[in-house]
Every structure is written in structure tokens, then in C-alpha cells.
């Protein structure tokens, strides 16, 4: 009986210590010095009081253990996903080499310009080379530009603006507009798929604030998400690569994302195509966007939001 009483007394003392620690965060050392059964009591308190900050309850014990377990599972799944993404990237690069291999024979001075343009000068030189072979190898040239465009969009690599201007230079307006919208939608959809496969945890880790803010906007415009996607594609509020990567994380449906991208990139593409008609006279890509064109673009963007704003207003009136 004496031994049992001592054990019961020790257990009561441990419980009292942990209870005192939960009500006061001034003694974090008490928590780290408790026995294992004390830690188990802390885990129960964390479950019973989810609203209380975990850092105040017990930093480095139950919460960190839970994170380590989840991280191990996520790390294993992420590795598998990264292998798939790497395989897709290798296949894409192989496709680019295939396009290069089936392209007409070029002389040495032309080969150095057959690359993805990084500035307006690269776009000018590439335009001269492609324009020379476009009539004789019409579909080969078109296929090469399309594959390069989709590749850039899929892996969120900058440079698609120069390809949009290049398409405006090479082809008539309707063909160039369709090609740009198609390539943008297809590449963005593939980027969406890759992000959905492997990028969820990375997006939340590297851009938590921006993702959280955009999630609130998406929920606000949930009933008119297509119009909101149009607005985002027409304005530089969020970069296109971030929209592509973050959309699956915050719950934008794929069909709305793809259709919104196809239609939303049309107004900016019109400006790029018009710039392509004067490509050889341009000295900078910024010349493509005049104050007039930017004003028209902003008007179209605001107009795309109008149905959603009216819908939300009527909805609030009904609820009131």
C-alpha cells in the first residue's frame, strides 16, 4: 500500500506541473524537464485546446514530432513526384532537340540564332532566320515555335513574350492570335498539372502570404471565377508563372483555369501581335506596350470583373 500511494502521489505531481505550465508560458523549461507521461499529457492538452498557440504550449515536443512524421511521408511522395517531373522535363528537352533535328539545314551564321530569344535582339535575328524558311517549310517552322512556346509555359521559364511578338511577325493576325492563346493555355495547363503533382507544399512554403491573400480573393469570386481568371491574365497584378503554379493549390478548377487562360491572354496577345508587325524597328520589348494600349487593356480587365461584382452585390442584398 505504501508503494502504491507513492506512485499515485508522483503521478499527481506530474499532472499538476503540466497544468501549471499550460497556464503560464514563462517557464518553458518545466515542459522540457517533464517525464514521458508528462509529455503525453501535453499531447492530450494540444488536442483538447486547438485554438491555443502551439508554440506557447510545448515547443519542440508533440507538435514537432507530428511535423517530422508528416514531413517524412511528404518527402517520400515528393521524391516520387520529382522523378516524374524530371522525366517530363527530359522528354520535353528531347522533343526540342527533335524539332531542331527535323529543321531545314542551316548555315553556320544562321544556326547561332536558332535559339529561344532572351531579348529583342535575339527575337529580331530569329525572326529573320525563320522568315526565310517559313514559306517552304511552313508547318515545320510553326511546329518549332509552338513547341518552344509550350515548353517555356510548362516550366515557367521567361521568354514567351518574345515568342508572341515573333508569331505576330511571322503569321497573319488570326493565325498568330490562335497560336498564342492555344500555346498559353496548353503550357499553363501542363504547368498547373505539374504543380498539382509536386508543388503544393513548396508553394505554401515559399509564398505563404501571397498564396493566402490570393486564396481569399478566389473564395470571394468563387461564383464568378472565370471572370476573375480573365482579370488576372490581363493585368500584371500577379505574374503568370505564379498563377500557373498556385492555382491548383488554392482550388481553382482545371477547366476554368484552362478556359480563362485561353480567353484571358487574348487582349495582351493582340498588343504583342501588333508589335510583331514592327519587330525590326523595335529596340526594346517595352515599346510594345504604349500608354494607349495599356489603358485599353486595363479597361478590358475591369470589364471582365464587372459581372462578378454585380453578382456578389445581388447575393449580399438577398442575404440581407
CSV table of N, CA, C and O in Angstrom, one decimal, residues 18-19 22 40-50 52 57:
chain,number,residue,atom,x,y,z
A,18,UNK,N,2.3,20.0,-15.2
A,18,UNK,CA,2.0,20.3,-16.6
A,18,UNK,C,0.8,21.3,-16.7
A,18,UNK,O,0.8,22.1,-17.6
A,19,UNK,N,-0.1,21.2,-15.8
A,19,UNK,CA,-1.2,22.1,-15.8
A,19,UNK,C,-0.8,23.5,-15.5
A,19,UNK,O,-1.2,24.5,-16.2
A,22,UNK,N,0.7,25.0,-18.7
A,22,UNK,CA,-0.2,25.5,-19.8
A,22,UNK,C,-0.7,26.8,-19.5
A,22,UNK,O,-1.1,27.6,-20.4
A,40,UNK,N,3.0,13.0,-22.7
A,40,UNK,CA,1.7,12.5,-23.2
A,40,UNK,C,0.5,13.4,-22.7
A,40,UNK,O,-0.4,13.6,-23.5
A,41,UNK,N,0.6,13.9,-21.5
A,41,UNK,CA,-0.5,14.8,-21.1
A,41,UNK,C,-0.5,16.0,-21.9
A,41,UNK,O,-1.5,16.6,-22.2
A,42,UNK,N,0.7,16.5,-22.3
A,42,UNK,CA,0.7,17.7,-23.1
A,42,UNK,C,0.1,17.5,-24.5
A,42,UNK,O,-0.6,18.3,-25.0
A,43,UNK,N,0.3,16.3,-25.0
A,43,UNK,CA,-0.3,16.0,-26.3
A,43,UNK,C,-1.8,16.0,-26.2
A,43,UNK,O,-2.5,16.4,-27.1
A,44,UNK,N,-2.3,15.5,-25.1
A,44,UNK,CA,-3.8,15.5,-24.9
A,44,UNK,C,-4.3,16.9,-24.8
A,44,UNK,O,-5.3,17.2,-25.3
A,45,UNK,N,-3.5,17.8,-24.1
A,45,UNK,CA,-3.9,19.2,-24.0
A,45,UNK,C,-3.9,19.9,-25.3
A,45,UNK,O,-4.8,20.7,-25.7
A,46,UNK,N,-3.0,19.6,-26.2
A,46,UNK,CA,-2.9,20.1,-27.5
A,46,UNK,C,-4.1,19.7,-28.3
A,46,UNK,O,-4.7,20.5,-29.1
A,47,UNK,N,-4.6,18.5,-28.1
A,47,UNK,CA,-5.8,18.1,-28.8
A,47,UNK,C,-7.1,18.7,-28.3
A,47,UNK,O,-8.0,19.1,-29.0
A,48,UNK,N,-7.1,18.9,-27.0
A,48,UNK,CA,-8.3,19.5,-26.4
A,48,UNK,C,-8.4,21.0,-26.6
A,48,UNK,O,-9.5,21.6,-26.5
A,49,UNK,N,-7.3,21.7,-26.8
A,49,UNK,CA,-7.2,23.1,-27.0
A,49,UNK,C,-6.6,23.5,-28.3
A,49,UNK,O,-5.5,24.0,-28.3
A,50,UNK,N,-7.2,23.3,-29.4
A,50,UNK,CA,-6.6,23.6,-30.7
A,50,UNK,C,-6.4,25.0,-31.0
A,50,UNK,O,-5.6,25.4,-31.8
A,52,UNK,N,-5.3,27.3,-28.9
A,52,UNK,CA,-4.2,27.9,-28.2
A,52,UNK,C,-3.0,27.8,-29.1
A,52,UNK,O,-2.7,26.7,-29.7
A,57,UNK,N,2.3,26.3,-25.9
A,57,UNK,CA,2.0,25.1,-25.1
A,57,UNK,C,3.3,24.3,-24.9
A,57,UNK,O,3.7,24.1,-23.8
